[in-house]
Amino acid sequence: MEKEETDKPTHNKIKMNLEDIIKEWETVMHDEIAEYAEHRVASDEELFATAYHKMVHSPALETMLQLEHMYSRTVGQKTDEKKRLVQELSERQSHEMNDAVDRLDKDMTESKINELVAEHYEAHSFLQGKLTSELDTIKEAQRREYREWLMQMLEQNQTNSSIPTPNSPLTPHEIIIPNQVFDRGLSDTPILEESFTIHLGSQLKQMHNIRILSANVMDLCEVKDNKLFSEPTPQLLQTALALYSNDLSGLVLLADNKIGSRMIEDFQDICQKSTEFHFPHIEDQLTKISDIAQKFLKKEQKNLNRSHSELLQPGDFYITRHSNLSQVHVIFHMVSDDSLRGCDINSRHPVVLGLRNILKTACSNDITSLTIPLLLQYEMTEEMTISWCEKRAELVFKCVKGFMIEMASWGGSDLKNLQFMLPQGISNQVFHSLTEMLPRIFKVSNPKVLK
Amino acid sequence: MTIGLLNHPEMHFGAITFFAKQHKEDMCGSNGLPLTPNSIIIYGRAQMLKAIKSPYLCQYLDIIRGKHERTIVVSQYCGTPLSNIVENQDQSIDEIKHIVYQILQGLNELHTRNIVHRNLSTENILCQDNNVKLFNYGLYHLTDNGKLVSFPIIQLLYAAPEIYLDGIQHNHTNPKVDIWAVGMILAELVLHKRFWSTLKLGHRIRKVLSLLQSNTSVFERIAREHNCYEDYMKVPEDIKEIIEICLNINVDQRPTCGELLQKGVFNQQKTDKISEKKSLCEPFEIFTIHEFYHWWQLAGGDIFQELKKQGLIRSSPPILSLPQLVLIEGGLLGQDRNPATLFDPRIVEMPLASLYQRFENIPFTAFYPLIQIKSDIISRLEPPPYDATGLPLIIKERDPEYQFHRVILLRRLLHGYPFTRELIVREAEKDIPPLLRGEIWAALLHVKGDYKSHYMKIDKYSITPTDRQIEVDIPRCHQYNELLSSTDGHQKLKRILKAWVCKNSNYVYWQGLDSLTAPFLYLNFNDEAKAFACLSAFIPKYLHKFFLKDNSAVIEEYLAKFSQLIAFHDPVLANHLYEINFYPQLFAIPWFLTLFSHVFPLYKILHLWDKVLLGNSSYSLHIGLSVLTQLRDRLLNAGFNECILLFSDLPEVDIEKSVYLSTDTFKTTPTSITAREHENCEFQERDKYDISGVTLEDLKRERYPRISANDIVSLVRSNPEKMCMVDIRNMTQYNRCSVIGSINIPFSSVSFSDNNIENIGQHSQLLKETNNKVVVVIGDEETDMELFPTFLLKCNVKKVCVLHGGFNILLSVTPTILVSHSHNI
């Protein structure tokens, strides 16, 4: 009797354990082995990616870009109009307000003015809301139309083996022959840039291209639309061709610890200037990232030694994807803080470590062109003396070199092009001292002399 | 007919692919260096599988690393999986016995090497005309018992219950798990049934685990569950017993492979096998599947492409699978598992049609080349030999037909080593086929047959003071190479270095020995002992005394000789370097100490050493010269600082050009020009007419080389038109007796005030245009032996050298090369 009692629980325990064991094995088989994993159908995103990649590498390319360009012009016009209307309203309102204040001693009372303020505010946000939602509707419609058109094109393409000249759903309504070619560049400050071919490794030498340039970082993102042209800018062609390839191009931007804060507002505006046909709109991407971050940080609060557990920390970064920027596909938003303004940061600084993670992410995700702020700043500030710049550049050069050597053993894709960006308006003298520094840190390839 | 030989049923192969586990977060090891990627560890571990050769095992052929930790394993794949014939009712008991006997033989082979299969299933056993081969038996081993991959290595139905119980993380597996699997397979075969084939994943595991709780025989229980108790009853008792003991729940009571093979059931097979084994030694195979695979690759076979075609390598656009947030600690958030990275165990067989087509026209006789003698009649009947002469080496190495002929021939010659060594050397002078380079090098280095036991006897484990330096150097030695950067590679290199240090107590470990060992290890990765034997033969021949604790005298002499060699061939460059004080000491020590193995990447070293091994220890001086020749224009325009910068990181050197230039200068330079005191006399016999007794001081002062009387004599006799002898003694002496064809420029008649060749008078024109003649300065004790040759050198006269020992040494050599002019006057 006694014996039975003691036996039973152990028996149950074994049974219990067995069930756990079976479960455990089952899960790992599901997760890791294709045969047992759930059969997944290709997502919309993947289907569209395949279609787009195929079409963009066909004679349809020109029509596609043309179409995208016309769509973006519509959005652009609408955005301009929105700006104008809001501006007008603001002017009118401030005029009214001035009037009212002037009459304060006569027929106006303070409460009446308060009413007026409230009224103005309401009218303003109403107009803003209305125009924004109109814009969103246009974008949504464009996106749907474009994607449908593209899939249709692909189908046609597959049925007739010869590719017909595709018809765009929009017909170009205006063809203006420009009478002056390129007036761009006149207004811009001359771009300072210098390129190098360097190699790493003592016996087997791995080549990389490095470029130092001083420019406004937003130039890499913003699609400069020349009003006179109805043609899309040529950079877009390259960007579109590479979008679903294994040669992506990335850019490091600096952000603060709140996802989607004012610091990246300029950037957001640029993203919104035209329709995003491939990825979620920038706000949606940011919201999603924010959700992920909150969920994770709350859960892991105790496990990680983070000072502000619910906010991101310097060195963390989030990634957004874009198809409507002029030269980049992937943006790394690196969280930074004011300590970067100081002159005594070293290679253990969180932002530098974050840079290493960025290189690693680039390497394991086929991002083969990358732009990095050489001074870890995109704006000129007072602290940036010549010696400050030289010290900072030396640190970044050396660290990046170390990371690149490390990368070679990671077995990912090679970083083919690396761009170091300097703030716009940096003096010639600083620029040259930095370009002279580079060959001292990286080994510059000797030119091959053909005889 | 040719295709018939190639189209052998066993000459087929296939590939599987999987991803190694990525290192998470922290990417640095305890020594501060980056962690070795798992795919590289796998690459190293898998090499030994390639060396396993057994009729019961499919041979491993290649491991390929792709991007992002992808690993591809290529191995022989011939026949049909056993799973296709399990349900075949015609299988007789004898046939089944024969199959199981072979499976056990294969397993035994693995278990004696401490390899656990753990992946045994009817899918992985291939049958071909009653011959059985195990396939994919190395997966568990090469992934370090599954630690290097994220998926479990298991065959649901055949996994022993203890595998499930131990859990997923457990990775010390007893070889007995394979015995269980054999039991299950045998049970399936005799019942002609695939067990639980319709059940779902979880249920299958449950079924296997339920066997743990059976009180009766496991086999009986399985039979009852499948409604074949009657069949079960028909199974012969001895087979039943085998199944029963294999399917023992208690691991310890399960027999080993060896024990099973001893069982009486297999008596028939054993006697069959003995009768088969008649020949005394292994028959020579004209080519093996390794060569076959090599040719297939050369003929355009592309493993990646085939895997892609079958959908095993799928690429989804990377932009769709980016992470969304990366924390500073390295954690990735918002990245979904890419379904293309899941493990798909499918096997892709490689199509061979393109190879057959390419080799269609190769005549049958090409497989059996005649080596020693060939009669005219045979030669006339044969088609002209495949001609690749004149093609660049790199093209030759990639030409499938050419490599076919070379490999067939050299394999045969290597089979006859050491008796065929002379022939091997002769062939090696043409070129060395990459596939056989390791063996050919060993033959060139006279490696003897008992190298294995020699190596085995050396202590490679005791702690020595040099260990620390070795530990530091190894992770920095040619790490771009997958073999050398793998964990196995590090261990092997360490053992070889320690063995060398232990064996050569008169020498010390100098940094650079690691680089020197690297090519040998790379070529003989599966034969450490041979790598060691090659190294041990290489150093005395080419780097004699370089590894002395105080090697300064040896190195200094070598560098001085290098300077003289530059002066001999390129006085303009030599003068320039001399003027800017840019001495070889500043750049060339690592060149010669490691014979360029520290300077160039492996693939270049291989081509360079192909020639080094055919030359002697002064060959590397000529390589040094060829490197300088390639950089000549830039050196001539550079000052000291630029030169230092240029050599701090040697620019790309065209290695084929270097090989060509150095072979050329090596052949056209009289041997005594580069003769050294510290040469190993084992390889260089000397007599009194050779150069000896030159002090290091003298050597460093003299900017031109000396030439021996022996060389003069042979030059005068064989190629008098290639030399120009300048006798600088006074005219009386010259007239009395001089070397045939020599000219007289009395030392006292020349003014050395400025470097103008006209100063020497009537013969100046002759010395201005020497047409690559060797200019030998002959003097005696009474003449200053330095000023005149230095003067010639400064005037950029090429190939200036001085007769060692002066004129008088010739008097005793042989009077036939001397002549007297006095009669003519």
mmCIF file with all atom_site columns, C-alpha atoms in Angstrom, chain B residues 242-366:
data_model
loop_
_atom_site.group_PDB
_atom_site.id
_atom_site.type_symbol
_atom_site.label_atom_id
_atom_site.label_alt_id
_atom_site.label_comp_id
_atom_site.label_asym_id
_atom_site.label_entity_id
_atom_site.label_seq_id
_atom_site.pdbx_PDB_ins_code
_atom_site.Cartn_x
_atom_site.Cartn_y
_atom_site.Cartn_z
_atom_site.occupancy
_atom_site.B_iso_or_equiv
_atom_site.pdbx_formal_charge
_atom_site.auth_seq_id
_atom_site.auth_comp_id
_atom_site.auth_asym_id
_atom_site.auth_atom_id
_atom_site.pdbx_PDB_model_num
ATOM 1   C CA . ILE B 1 242 ? 20.182 -9.231  -33.270 1.00 0.00 ? 242 ILE B CA 1
ATOM 2   C CA . ILE B 1 243 ? 17.221 -6.863  -33.449 1.00 0.00 ? 243 ILE B CA 1
ATOM 3   C CA . GLU B 1 244 ? 16.408 -7.532  -29.831 1.00 0.00 ? 244 GLU B CA 1
ATOM 4   C CA . ILE B 1 245 ? 19.863 -6.697  -28.532 1.00 0.00 ? 245 ILE B CA 1
ATOM 5   C CA . CYS B 1 246 ? 20.103 -3.621  -30.720 1.00 0.00 ? 246 CYS B CA 1
ATOM 6   C CA . LEU B 1 247 ? 16.807 -2.285  -29.495 1.00 0.00 ? 247 LEU B CA 1
ATOM 7   C CA . ASN B 1 248 ? 17.782 -2.641  -25.881 1.00 0.00 ? 248 ASN B CA 1
ATOM 8   C CA . ILE B 1 249 ? 16.492 0.242   -23.781 1.00 0.00 ? 249 ILE B CA 1
ATOM 9   C CA . ASN B 1 250 ? 19.536 0.008   -21.615 1.00 0.00 ? 250 ASN B CA 1
ATOM 10  C CA . VAL B 1 251 ? 22.372 1.699   -23.436 1.00 0.00 ? 251 VAL B CA 1
ATOM 11  C CA . ASP B 1 252 ? 25.111 -0.248  -21.687 1.00 0.00 ? 252 ASP B CA 1
ATOM 12  C CA . GLN B 1 253 ? 23.654 -3.578  -22.683 1.00 0.00 ? 253 GLN B CA 1
ATOM 13  C CA . ARG B 1 254 ? 23.489 -2.677  -26.355 1.00 0.00 ? 254 ARG B CA 1
ATOM 14  C CA . PRO B 1 255 ? 26.394 -4.303  -28.197 1.00 0.00 ? 255 PRO B CA 1
ATOM 15  C CA . THR B 1 256 ? 29.068 -2.396  -30.099 1.00 0.00 ? 256 THR B CA 1
ATOM 16  C CA . CYS B 1 257 ? 29.525 -2.637  -33.847 1.00 0.00 ? 257 CYS B CA 1
ATOM 17  C CA . GLY B 1 258 ? 32.504 -4.885  -33.399 1.00 0.00 ? 258 GLY B CA 1
ATOM 18  C CA . GLU B 1 259 ? 30.545 -7.283  -31.223 1.00 0.00 ? 259 GLU B CA 1
ATOM 19  C CA . LEU B 1 260 ? 27.684 -7.408  -33.668 1.00 0.00 ? 260 LEU B CA 1
ATOM 20  C CA . LEU B 1 261 ? 30.007 -8.146  -36.567 1.00 0.00 ? 261 LEU B CA 1
ATOM 21  C CA . GLN B 1 262 ? 31.325 -11.162 -34.674 1.00 0.00 ? 262 GLN B CA 1
ATOM 22  C CA . LYS B 1 263 ? 27.850 -12.705 -34.467 1.00 0.00 ? 263 LYS B CA 1
ATOM 23  C CA . GLY B 1 264 ? 27.289 -16.008 -36.196 1.00 0.00 ? 264 GLY B CA 1
ATOM 24  C CA . VAL B 1 265 ? 24.544 -14.529 -38.336 1.00 0.00 ? 265 VAL B CA 1
ATOM 25  C CA . PHE B 1 266 ? 27.133 -12.894 -40.523 1.00 0.00 ? 266 PHE B CA 1
ATOM 26  C CA . ASN B 1 267 ? 29.360 -15.937 -41.003 1.00 0.00 ? 267 ASN B CA 1
ATOM 27  C CA . GLN B 1 268 ? 28.401 -16.181 -44.632 1.00 0.00 ? 268 GLN B CA 1
ATOM 28  C CA . GLN B 1 269 ? 29.313 -12.529 -45.307 1.00 0.00 ? 269 GLN B CA 1
ATOM 29  C CA . LYS B 1 270 ? 32.584 -12.860 -43.500 1.00 0.00 ? 270 LYS B CA 1
ATOM 30  C CA . THR B 1 271 ? 33.734 -15.804 -45.566 1.00 0.00 ? 271 THR B CA 1
ATOM 31  C CA . ASP B 1 272 ? 32.662 -13.997 -48.717 1.00 0.00 ? 272 ASP B CA 1
ATOM 32  C CA . LYS B 1 273 ? 34.734 -11.080 -47.736 1.00 0.00 ? 273 LYS B CA 1
ATOM 33  C CA . ILE B 1 274 ? 37.827 -13.085 -47.017 1.00 0.00 ? 274 ILE B CA 1
ATOM 34  C CA . SER B 1 275 ? 37.657 -14.756 -50.386 1.00 0.00 ? 275 SER B CA 1
ATOM 35  C CA . GLU B 1 276 ? 37.415 -11.359 -52.010 1.00 0.00 ? 276 GLU B CA 1
ATOM 36  C CA . LYS B 1 277 ? 40.550 -10.158 -50.307 1.00 0.00 ? 277 LYS B CA 1
ATOM 37  C CA . LYS B 1 278 ? 43.143 -11.873 -52.398 1.00 0.00 ? 278 LYS B CA 1
ATOM 38  C CA . SER B 1 279 ? 45.421 -9.127  -53.561 1.00 0.00 ? 279 SER B CA 1
ATOM 39  C CA . LEU B 1 280 ? 48.395 -8.256  -51.406 1.00 0.00 ? 280 LEU B CA 1
ATOM 40  C CA . CYS B 1 281 ? 48.063 -4.510  -51.626 1.00 0.00 ? 281 CYS B CA 1
ATOM 41  C CA . GLU B 1 282 ? 45.435 -2.062  -52.723 1.00 0.00 ? 282 GLU B CA 1
ATOM 42  C CA . PRO B 1 283 ? 45.176 -1.953  -56.498 1.00 0.00 ? 283 PRO B CA 1
ATOM 43  C CA . PHE B 1 284 ? 46.180 1.305   -58.100 1.00 0.00 ? 284 PHE B CA 1
ATOM 44  C CA . GLU B 1 285 ? 43.244 3.399   -59.202 1.00 0.00 ? 285 GLU B CA 1
ATOM 45  C CA . ILE B 1 286 ? 43.928 5.517   -62.253 1.00 0.00 ? 286 ILE B CA 1
ATOM 46  C CA . PHE B 1 287 ? 41.748 8.202   -60.744 1.00 0.00 ? 287 PHE B CA 1
ATOM 47  C CA . THR B 1 288 ? 39.486 8.504   -57.745 1.00 0.00 ? 288 THR B CA 1
ATOM 48  C CA . ILE B 1 289 ? 36.300 10.388  -57.138 1.00 0.00 ? 289 ILE B CA 1
ATOM 49  C CA . HIS B 1 290 ? 38.339 13.296  -55.753 1.00 0.00 ? 290 HIS B CA 1
ATOM 50  C CA . GLU B 1 291 ? 40.000 13.806  -59.110 1.00 0.00 ? 291 GLU B CA 1
ATOM 51  C CA . PHE B 1 292 ? 36.703 13.238  -60.818 1.00 0.00 ? 292 PHE B CA 1
ATOM 52  C CA . TYR B 1 293 ? 35.073 16.004  -58.766 1.00 0.00 ? 293 TYR B CA 1
ATOM 53  C CA . HIS B 1 294 ? 38.015 18.290  -59.440 1.00 0.00 ? 294 HIS B CA 1
ATOM 54  C CA . TRP B 1 295 ? 37.638 17.847  -63.192 1.00 0.00 ? 295 TRP B CA 1
ATOM 55  C CA . TRP B 1 296 ? 33.909 18.345  -62.928 1.00 0.00 ? 296 TRP B CA 1
ATOM 56  C CA . GLN B 1 297 ? 34.500 21.693  -61.282 1.00 0.00 ? 297 GLN B CA 1
ATOM 57  C CA . LEU B 1 298 ? 37.041 22.707  -63.892 1.00 0.00 ? 298 LEU B CA 1
ATOM 58  C CA . ALA B 1 299 ? 34.609 21.726  -66.620 1.00 0.00 ? 299 ALA B CA 1
ATOM 59  C CA . GLY B 1 300 ? 32.188 24.307  -65.320 1.00 0.00 ? 300 GLY B CA 1
ATOM 60  C CA . GLY B 1 301 ? 30.393 22.392  -62.590 1.00 0.00 ? 301 GLY B CA 1
ATOM 61  C CA . ASP B 1 302 ? 28.936 24.839  -60.107 1.00 0.00 ? 302 ASP B CA 1
ATOM 62  C CA . ILE B 1 303 ? 27.529 23.544  -56.846 1.00 0.00 ? 303 ILE B CA 1
ATOM 63  C CA . PHE B 1 304 ? 25.881 26.860  -55.975 1.00 0.00 ? 304 PHE B CA 1
ATOM 64  C CA . GLN B 1 305 ? 24.091 26.994  -59.267 1.00 0.00 ? 305 GLN B CA 1
ATOM 65  C CA . GLU B 1 306 ? 22.706 23.482  -58.923 1.00 0.00 ? 306 GLU B CA 1
ATOM 66  C CA . LEU B 1 307 ? 21.517 24.124  -55.390 1.00 0.00 ? 307 LEU B CA 1
ATOM 67  C CA . LYS B 1 308 ? 19.844 27.289  -56.573 1.00 0.00 ? 308 LYS B CA 1
ATOM 68  C CA . LYS B 1 309 ? 18.112 25.436  -59.363 1.00 0.00 ? 309 LYS B CA 1
ATOM 69  C CA . GLN B 1 310 ? 16.663 23.003  -56.874 1.00 0.00 ? 310 GLN B CA 1
ATOM 70  C CA . GLY B 1 311 ? 15.497 25.782  -54.615 1.00 0.00 ? 311 GLY B CA 1
ATOM 71  C CA . LEU B 1 312 ? 17.845 24.900  -51.800 1.00 0.00 ? 312 LEU B CA 1
ATOM 72  C CA . ILE B 1 313 ? 19.510 28.258  -51.956 1.00 0.00 ? 313 ILE B CA 1
ATOM 73  C CA . ARG B 1 314 ? 16.794 30.827  -52.053 1.00 0.00 ? 314 ARG B CA 1
ATOM 74  C CA . SER B 1 315 ? 17.507 34.468  -51.876 1.00 0.00 ? 315 SER B CA 1
ATOM 75  C CA . SER B 1 316 ? 14.939 36.864  -50.615 1.00 0.00 ? 316 SER B CA 1
ATOM 76  C CA . PRO B 1 317 ? 15.764 40.545  -50.938 1.00 0.00 ? 317 PRO B CA 1
ATOM 77  C CA . PRO B 1 318 ? 17.753 41.574  -47.875 1.00 0.00 ? 318 PRO B CA 1
ATOM 78  C CA . ILE B 1 319 ? 15.839 44.818  -47.487 1.00 0.00 ? 319 ILE B CA 1
ATOM 79  C CA . LEU B 1 320 ? 12.756 42.817  -46.484 1.00 0.00 ? 320 LEU B CA 1
ATOM 80  C CA . SER B 1 321 ? 14.414 41.112  -43.564 1.00 0.00 ? 321 SER B CA 1
ATOM 81  C CA . LEU B 1 322 ? 16.262 43.913  -41.825 1.00 0.00 ? 322 LEU B CA 1
ATOM 82  C CA . PRO B 1 323 ? 16.017 44.202  -38.060 1.00 0.00 ? 323 PRO B CA 1
ATOM 83  C CA . GLN B 1 324 ? 14.140 47.259  -36.849 1.00 0.00 ? 324 GLN B CA 1
ATOM 84  C CA . LEU B 1 325 ? 15.988 48.086  -33.716 1.00 0.00 ? 325 LEU B CA 1
ATOM 85  C CA . VAL B 1 326 ? 19.498 47.206  -32.605 1.00 0.00 ? 326 VAL B CA 1
ATOM 86  C CA . LEU B 1 327 ? 20.519 47.785  -29.029 1.00 0.00 ? 327 LEU B CA 1
ATOM 87  C CA . ILE B 1 328 ? 24.002 48.746  -28.026 1.00 0.00 ? 328 ILE B CA 1
ATOM 88  C CA . GLU B 1 329 ? 24.500 45.349  -26.407 1.00 0.00 ? 329 GLU B CA 1
ATOM 89  C CA . GLY B 1 330 ? 24.002 43.885  -29.876 1.00 0.00 ? 330 GLY B CA 1
ATOM 90  C CA . GLY B 1 331 ? 20.481 42.535  -29.483 1.00 0.00 ? 331 GLY B CA 1
ATOM 91  C CA . LEU B 1 332 ? 18.390 42.627  -32.644 1.00 0.00 ? 332 LEU B CA 1
ATOM 92  C CA . LEU B 1 333 ? 14.697 43.397  -32.373 1.00 0.00 ? 333 LEU B CA 1
ATOM 93  C CA . GLY B 1 334 ? 11.954 43.172  -34.932 1.00 0.00 ? 334 GLY B CA 1
ATOM 94  C CA . GLN B 1 335 ? 13.737 40.792  -37.268 1.00 0.00 ? 335 GLN B CA 1
ATOM 95  C CA . ASP B 1 336 ? 11.743 37.756  -38.299 1.00 0.00 ? 336 ASP B CA 1
ATOM 96  C CA . ARG B 1 337 ? 13.441 34.470  -38.930 1.00 0.00 ? 337 ARG B CA 1
ATOM 97  C CA . ASN B 1 338 ? 14.068 34.220  -42.618 1.00 0.00 ? 338 ASN B CA 1
ATOM 98  C CA . PRO B 1 339 ? 12.396 30.972  -43.733 1.00 0.00 ? 339 PRO B CA 1
ATOM 99  C CA . ALA B 1 340 ? 15.130 30.504  -46.312 1.00 0.00 ? 340 ALA B CA 1
ATOM 100 C CA . THR B 1 341 ? 17.571 29.816  -43.483 1.00 0.00 ? 341 THR B CA 1
ATOM 101 C CA . LEU B 1 342 ? 15.733 26.796  -42.092 1.00 0.00 ? 342 LEU B CA 1
ATOM 102 C CA . PHE B 1 343 ? 17.415 23.449  -42.426 1.00 0.00 ? 343 PHE B CA 1
ATOM 103 C CA . ASP B 1 344 ? 16.303 21.561  -45.484 1.00 0.00 ? 344 ASP B CA 1
ATOM 104 C CA . PRO B 1 345 ? 17.924 18.133  -45.557 1.00 0.00 ? 345 PRO B CA 1
ATOM 105 C CA . ARG B 1 346 ? 17.288 17.516  -49.229 1.00 0.00 ? 346 ARG B CA 1
ATOM 106 C CA . ILE B 1 347 ? 20.166 16.217  -51.305 1.00 0.00 ? 347 ILE B CA 1
ATOM 107 C CA . VAL B 1 348 ? 20.887 17.613  -54.726 1.00 0.00 ? 348 VAL B CA 1
ATOM 108 C CA . GLU B 1 349 ? 22.571 15.279  -57.146 1.00 0.00 ? 349 GLU B CA 1
ATOM 109 C CA . MET B 1 350 ? 24.982 16.968  -59.469 1.00 0.00 ? 350 MET B CA 1
ATOM 110 C CA . PRO B 1 351 ? 24.537 16.558  -63.228 1.00 0.00 ? 351 PRO B CA 1
ATOM 111 C CA . LEU B 1 352 ? 27.609 15.172  -64.947 1.00 0.00 ? 352 LEU B CA 1
ATOM 112 C CA . ALA B 1 353 ? 26.633 15.584  -68.574 1.00 0.00 ? 353 ALA B CA 1
ATOM 113 C CA . SER B 1 354 ? 28.828 18.616  -69.130 1.00 0.00 ? 354 SER B CA 1
ATOM 114 C CA . LEU B 1 355 ? 31.887 16.756  -67.928 1.00 0.00 ? 355 LEU B CA 1
ATOM 115 C CA . TYR B 1 356 ? 31.170 13.722  -70.083 1.00 0.00 ? 356 TYR B CA 1
ATOM 116 C CA . GLN B 1 357 ? 30.742 16.008  -73.031 1.00 0.00 ? 357 GLN B CA 1
ATOM 117 C CA . ARG B 1 358 ? 33.911 17.902  -72.341 1.00 0.00 ? 358 ARG B CA 1
ATOM 118 C CA . PHE B 1 359 ? 35.958 14.714  -72.044 1.00 0.00 ? 359 PHE B CA 1
ATOM 119 C CA . GLU B 1 360 ? 34.265 12.978  -74.941 1.00 0.00 ? 360 GLU B CA 1
ATOM 120 C CA . ASN B 1 361 ? 37.297 13.120  -77.188 1.00 0.00 ? 361 ASN B CA 1
ATOM 121 C CA . ILE B 1 362 ? 39.882 11.992  -74.725 1.00 0.00 ? 362 ILE B CA 1
ATOM 122 C CA . PRO B 1 363 ? 41.265 8.723   -76.069 1.00 0.00 ? 363 PRO B CA 1
ATOM 123 C CA . PHE B 1 364 ? 41.237 5.632   -73.963 1.00 0.00 ? 364 PHE B CA 1
ATOM 124 C CA . THR B 1 365 ? 45.023 5.449   -73.956 1.00 0.00 ? 365 THR B CA 1
ATOM 125 C CA . ALA B 1 366 ? 45.179 8.803   -72.208 1.00 0.00 ? 366 ALA B CA 1
#
